[in-house]
Short mmCIF file of C-alpha atoms in Angstrom, two decimals:
data_model
loop_
_atom_site.label_atom_id
_atom_site.label_comp_id
_atom_site.label_asym_id
_atom_site.label_seq_id
_atom_site.Cartn_x
_atom_site.Cartn_y
_atom_site.Cartn_z
CA MET A 318 -42.86 50.62 14.86
CA LYS A 319 -42.72 47.41 13.17
CA LYS A 320 -39.10 48.13 11.41
CA SER A 321 -37.89 48.72 14.71
CA VAL A 322 -39.16 45.72 15.90
CA SER A 323 -37.65 43.72 13.18
CA LEU A 324 -34.68 45.75 13.83
CA ILE A 325 -34.86 44.79 17.31
CA ILE A 326 -35.03 40.43 16.82
CA MET A 327 -32.49 41.11 13.84
CA SER A 328 -29.93 42.30 16.08
CA ALA A 329 -30.89 39.50 18.62
CA ILE A 330 -30.43 36.80 15.64
CA CYS A 331 -26.73 38.28 15.14
CA VAL A 332 -25.31 38.70 19.02
CA LEU A 333 -27.40 34.96 19.24
CA PHE A 334 -25.26 33.93 16.53
CA VAL A 335 -21.85 36.24 17.47
CA LYS A 336 -22.38 34.27 20.93
CA CYS A 337 -22.26 31.03 19.08
CA ILE A 338 -19.48 31.18 17.22
CA GLN A 339 -17.05 32.52 20.25
CA ALA A 340 -18.82 29.15 22.39
CA ASP A 341 -17.29 26.77 19.22
CA ILE A 342 -13.97 28.85 19.43
CA SER A 343 -14.08 28.23 22.53
CA ASP A 344 -14.65 24.30 22.40
CA ASP A 345 -11.85 24.30 20.11
CA LEU A 346 -8.92 26.28 22.03
CA TYR A 347 -10.31 24.29 24.84
CA GLY A 348 -9.90 20.66 23.81
CA GLU A 349 -6.56 21.34 22.09
CA ARG A 350 -5.07 22.88 25.76
CA GLU A 351 -6.59 19.10 26.79
CA SER A 352 -4.13 17.45 23.26
CA LYS A 353 -0.80 18.64 24.59
CA VAL A 354 0.57 15.13 24.28
CA SER A 355 1.17 13.45 21.00
CA ILE A 356 3.16 10.69 19.14
CA VAL A 357 4.56 11.18 15.55
CA LEU A 358 5.32 8.53 12.99
CA THR A 359 9.28 8.99 12.62
CA LYS A 360 10.60 4.85 11.07
CA PHE A 361 8.48 2.57 8.82
CA ASP A 362 10.42 0.30 7.42
CA ILE A 363 9.71 -3.59 6.31
CA ASN A 364 11.38 -5.57 3.73
CA ASP A 365 11.59 -9.85 3.21
CA THR A 366 13.40 -10.44 6.81
CA SER A 367 12.59 -7.53 9.40
CA LEU A 368 9.91 -4.26 10.47
CA GLU A 369 11.20 -1.16 11.46
CA LEU A 370 8.95 0.80 13.03
CA GLY A 371 9.95 4.07 15.23
CA TRP A 372 8.20 7.14 17.28
CA LYS A 373 8.75 9.72 18.85
CA ILE A 374 6.02 10.65 21.74
CA ILE A 375 5.95 15.00 22.51
CA ASN A 376 4.84 16.14 26.57
CA ASN A 377 3.71 20.06 25.25
CA SER A 378 1.73 19.67 28.07
CA ASP A 379 2.68 21.74 31.91
CA HIS A 380 2.74 18.79 33.49
CA ASP A 381 4.55 15.56 33.81
CA VAL A 382 2.96 12.15 32.26
CA TRP A 383 4.25 8.90 31.75
CA ILE A 384 4.77 6.82 29.41
CA CYS A 385 4.34 2.75 29.38
CA ASP A 386 8.10 1.53 28.45
CA GLY A 387 7.24 -2.32 28.05
CA LEU A 388 5.88 -4.97 29.76
CA HIS A 389 7.90 -7.52 32.38
CA PRO A 390 10.03 -9.74 32.20
CA GLY A 391 12.14 -8.68 29.83
CA ASP A 392 11.13 -6.42 27.27
CA MET A 393 8.05 -7.14 26.00
CA THR A 394 4.93 -5.91 23.34
CA GLU A 395 2.35 -7.21 22.43
CA ARG A 396 1.62 -7.44 19.01
CA PHE A 397 -1.23 -9.61 17.26
CA LEU A 398 -3.33 -9.48 14.44
CA ASP A 399 -7.42 -7.48 15.27
CA PRO A 400 -10.22 -9.35 14.64
CA ASP A 401 -10.96 -7.53 11.30
CA ALA A 402 -8.47 -10.04 10.37
CA GLU A 403 -6.75 -6.81 8.35
CA THR A 404 -4.93 -4.94 11.05
CA LEU A 405 -1.66 -5.83 12.61
CA VAL A 406 -1.27 -4.18 16.43
CA ILE A 407 1.99 -3.26 18.30
CA ARG A 408 0.61 -2.57 21.71
CA ARG A 409 2.11 -1.51 25.05
CA ARG A 410 -0.50 -1.17 27.35
CA PHE A 411 -1.44 -2.61 31.00
CA ASN A 412 -4.68 -1.74 32.39
CA LEU A 413 -6.39 -4.49 29.68
CA PRO A 414 -7.96 -7.69 31.98
CA MET A 415 -6.44 -11.15 31.45
CA LYS A 416 -9.00 -13.07 32.14
CA GLY A 417 -8.21 -17.01 32.23
CA THR A 418 -4.37 -16.03 33.63
CA PRO A 419 -2.91 -16.18 37.57
CA ILE A 420 -2.59 -12.49 38.56
CA SER A 421 1.67 -12.67 39.24
CA ARG A 422 3.72 -9.73 41.27
CA PHE A 423 6.37 -10.83 38.67
CA PHE A 424 4.41 -9.84 35.89
CA GLN A 425 4.91 -6.25 35.35
CA SER A 426 4.87 -2.60 33.04
CA SER A 427 7.50 0.19 33.62
CA TYR A 428 6.51 3.80 33.34
CA ILE A 429 8.26 6.35 32.68
CA ARG A 430 8.31 9.70 32.95
CA LEU A 431 8.25 11.78 30.39
CA ARG A 432 8.42 15.81 32.11
CA SER A 433 6.71 19.25 30.41
CA GLY A 434 8.24 19.73 27.43
CA GLN A 435 10.58 16.50 26.65
CA GLU A 436 10.79 13.90 23.76
CA LYS A 437 11.03 9.90 24.53
CA VAL A 438 12.31 8.79 21.11
CA ASP A 439 11.28 5.06 20.46
CA SER A 440 11.24 2.08 17.96
CA ILE A 441 10.62 -2.15 17.40
CA PHE A 442 12.18 -4.15 15.23
CA LEU A 443 10.51 -7.32 14.36
CA ASP A 444 11.52 -10.68 12.35
CA VAL A 445 8.72 -11.07 9.41
CA PRO A 446 6.84 -13.01 9.55
CA VAL A 447 5.41 -11.02 12.72
CA ASP A 448 4.24 -13.63 14.97
CA LEU A 449 1.86 -13.79 18.39
CA SER A 450 2.82 -12.67 21.56
CA ARG A 451 -0.12 -11.46 23.60
CA PHE A 452 -1.09 -11.19 27.19
CA PHE A 453 -3.93 -9.82 27.35
CA GLY A 454 -7.93 -11.39 27.31
CA GLN A 455 -8.82 -10.05 22.96
CA SER A 456 -9.61 -11.89 20.50
CA VAL A 457 -7.76 -11.82 17.63
CA GLY A 458 -7.68 -12.62 14.03
CA ASN A 459 -5.35 -14.33 11.71
CA SER A 460 -4.28 -13.67 8.12
CA GLU A 461 -1.01 -14.04 6.10
CA ASN A 462 -0.87 -10.23 5.59
CA ALA A 463 -1.63 -7.50 7.72
CA ILE A 464 -3.32 -4.76 5.12
CA ARG A 465 -2.94 -2.12 8.25
CA LEU A 466 -0.20 -1.35 11.22
CA ALA A 467 -2.07 0.35 14.57
CA LEU A 468 0.67 0.77 17.19
CA GLU A 469 -1.27 1.62 20.76
CA ILE A 470 1.07 2.82 23.98
CA GLY A 471 -0.43 3.78 27.36
CA PHE A 472 0.49 6.45 29.17
CA TYR A 473 -0.74 8.81 32.30
CA ASN A 474 -1.71 12.21 31.64
CA GLU A 475 -1.15 12.77 36.01
CA ASP A 476 1.07 12.25 38.49
CA LEU A 477 1.40 8.68 38.27
CA PRO A 478 3.17 8.41 41.29
CA GLY A 479 0.25 10.61 43.30
CA MET A 480 -2.44 8.73 42.34
CA ILE A 481 -0.90 5.50 43.30
CA LEU A 482 0.05 7.26 47.13
CA GLN A 483 -3.51 8.32 47.42
CA ILE A 484 -4.92 4.88 46.25
CA VAL A 485 -2.53 3.37 49.29
CA ASP A 486 -3.78 6.20 51.67
CA VAL A 487 -6.97 6.40 50.79
CA ALA A 488 -7.31 2.49 51.29
CA GLU A 489 -6.04 3.06 55.08
CA LYS A 490 -8.61 5.81 55.42
CA ILE A 491 -11.69 3.60 55.22
CA ASN A 492 -9.77 0.63 56.78
CA CYS A 493 -9.57 -1.87 53.52
CA ASP A 494 -10.30 -5.34 54.06
CA LEU A 495 -7.13 -6.45 52.25
CA GLY A 496 -7.76 -10.10 52.86
CA VAL A 497 -10.76 -9.68 49.99
CA SER A 498 -9.57 -11.85 47.90
CA ASN A 499 -9.67 -14.81 50.17
CA LEU A 500 -12.92 -14.70 49.57
CA GLY A 501 -13.56 -15.70 46.02
CA ILE A 502 -14.88 -12.61 45.11
CA VAL A 503 -11.81 -11.14 43.56
CA GLU A 504 -13.33 -9.66 39.87
CA ILE A 505 -15.87 -7.60 42.48
CA SER A 506 -13.88 -6.37 44.40
CA ASN A 507 -11.50 -5.39 41.20
CA ARG A 508 -14.64 -3.74 39.30
CA PHE A 509 -15.43 -1.47 42.20
CA PHE A 510 -13.27 -1.69 45.08
CA GLY A 511 -9.69 -2.00 43.21
CA GLY A 512 -7.89 0.17 45.46
CA TRP A 513 -7.00 -2.97 47.89
CA ALA A 514 -5.05 -4.34 44.74
CA VAL A 515 -3.22 -1.36 44.95
CA ALA A 516 -2.99 -1.18 48.40
CA LYS A 517 -1.91 -4.75 48.84
CA ILE A 518 0.71 -4.80 46.95
CA PHE A 519 2.32 -1.92 47.87
CA GLU A 520 2.31 -3.36 51.23
CA TYR A 521 4.24 -6.05 50.72
CA ASP A 522 6.39 -5.37 46.82
CA ASP A 523 9.49 -3.41 47.79
CA ASP A 524 10.17 -3.28 44.45
CA PHE A 525 6.88 -1.71 43.83
CA ARG A 526 6.83 0.56 47.06
CA GLU A 527 10.27 1.96 45.96
CA SER A 528 9.45 2.95 42.45
CA VAL A 529 6.69 4.70 43.27
CA THR A 530 8.85 6.46 46.58
CA SER A 531 11.95 7.10 45.09
CA GLY A 532 10.94 10.27 42.87
CA GLU A 533 13.22 8.96 40.33
CA ASP A 534 11.93 8.57 37.00
CA GLU A 535 10.62 5.11 36.16
CA VAL A 536 7.66 3.01 38.26
CA ARG A 537 7.27 -0.38 37.71
CA ILE A 538 3.67 -1.37 38.73
CA PRO A 539 2.82 -5.13 39.48
CA TYR A 540 0.36 -6.89 37.56
CA VAL A 541 -2.60 -7.08 40.02
CA GLY A 542 -5.78 -6.51 37.55
CA GLN A 543 -7.61 -3.95 35.73
CA VAL A 544 -7.88 -1.68 38.33
CA LEU A 545 -5.33 1.41 37.83
CA ASN A 546 -7.74 3.55 36.11
CA GLY A 547 -7.18 6.46 33.75
CA GLU A 548 -4.68 5.19 30.79
CA GLN A 549 -4.70 6.69 27.91
CA VAL A 550 -3.70 6.04 24.61
CA LEU A 551 -1.44 7.39 21.84
CA ARG A 552 -2.25 5.82 18.34
CA ILE A 553 -0.65 5.85 15.07
CA ILE A 554 -2.13 4.32 12.30
CA ILE A 555 -0.21 3.22 9.62
CA ASP A 556 -2.60 2.58 6.20
CA ASN A 557 -2.13 0.88 2.85
CA VAL A 558 0.89 -2.05 4.19
CA SER A 559 1.82 -5.39 3.98
CA ILE A 560 3.24 -6.92 6.36
CA PRO A 561 3.57 -11.11 6.61
CA TYR A 562 1.59 -12.85 9.72
CA GLU A 563 2.16 -15.69 11.34
CA SER A 564 -0.07 -17.99 13.61
CA ASN A 565 -1.58 -20.71 14.44
CA TYR A 566 -4.95 -19.33 16.37
CA PRO A 567 -6.76 -18.58 14.84
CA PRO A 568 -8.09 -20.48 11.77
CA LEU A 569 -6.57 -18.69 9.39
CA THR A 570 -9.67 -16.76 8.08
CA GLY A 571 -8.48 -13.70 6.42
CA GLN A 572 -8.53 -12.44 2.51
CA ALA A 573 -5.80 -9.51 3.00
CA GLY A 574 -3.46 -12.85 2.47
CA LYS A 575 -3.66 -12.88 -0.87
CA GLY A 576 -1.83 -10.15 -1.89
CA SER A 577 2.21 -10.41 -2.48
CA LYS A 578 4.94 -10.66 -0.13
CA ASP A 579 7.77 -8.75 -2.06
CA LEU A 580 7.84 -5.69 0.25
CA ARG A 581 10.77 -4.71 -1.00
CA GLY A 582 11.56 -0.78 -0.91
CA LYS A 583 7.23 -0.98 0.12
CA LYS A 584 6.75 1.56 1.98
CA ALA A 585 2.91 3.15 3.64
CA ASN A 586 1.54 5.80 1.38
CA SER A 587 -1.25 6.66 4.19
CA THR A 588 -0.34 7.95 7.67
CA LYS A 589 -2.49 8.66 10.26
CA LEU A 590 -1.60 10.03 13.15
CA ALA A 591 -3.45 10.65 17.05
CA LYS A 592 -3.43 12.38 19.76
CA SER A 593 -4.49 11.22 22.76
CA ASP A 594 -7.73 9.87 23.90
CA SER A 595 -9.79 12.22 25.83
CA LYS A 596 -11.40 8.48 27.08
CA GLU A 597 -10.64 6.51 28.40
CA PRO A 598 -10.39 3.45 25.77
CA SER A 599 -13.22 0.24 26.24
CA GLU A 600 -12.24 -2.65 28.02
CA PRO A 601 -11.55 -5.26 25.12
CA LYS A 602 -13.41 -8.92 24.76
CA ASP A 603 -12.40 -11.67 26.08
CA ASN A 604 -13.33 -15.03 24.36
CA THR A 605 -9.95 -16.25 23.42
CA PRO A 606 -7.77 -18.51 25.01
CA GLY A 607 -4.77 -17.71 27.08
CA LYS A 608 -2.05 -18.13 25.10
#
């Protein structure tokens, strides 16, 4: 009898153990299905005068995604040293805070449609030493050399034009007050009722409205604050590099600058590739004056 009870208990434990293993496998598979957009490093070349970085974004999902292709006017990409005074950040993202800077419809970002199964090849060429070019509020560091490089590309893992049209539709249905900016409560409105800003700019900006409704492969979004939530980030981290950096702000504090500047033939010997984050990035702290 005791032996039978023991066998029953052991059988139950085995069943539970198998179920736990199956659940873990299922979670892993689900994660793989959710991480269908990836970024791959294709080139990293640095010498005494220039830095060239190349990458490829691959959409293996079953739907369109929208990739941040640069800031306008011009074709601007942020570059700055992280507060750790070691990491050079090269960034194309738009849903970020710009505190202390007037909102302007002339400052905008373009998002390019990447259809299911497509790849987007891109690159950037910078003079060395790399200088500071920053548009969104964030603390920065300073050093003569960066020993790490981080590339960040924002993207929407959904139908971006459709999302914007839904926001406008909801704002109209709830009779959202499009004049709320005149009440002096823009910050609280953007935080909790951001759709009003999108609906307002959609009503008055012909270029924005046309890019959303045209069905083309590019959407140009004017900066209306940090209200178009849902932007995810693709990242590449390259360790063990030496990239000369030059900035007059803030005062030089980094220790990485003590390294050699002879970069001819130097390559990264450790590259980390990251797929899209499952969560939205946290809002960077903004305690640095505007450029």
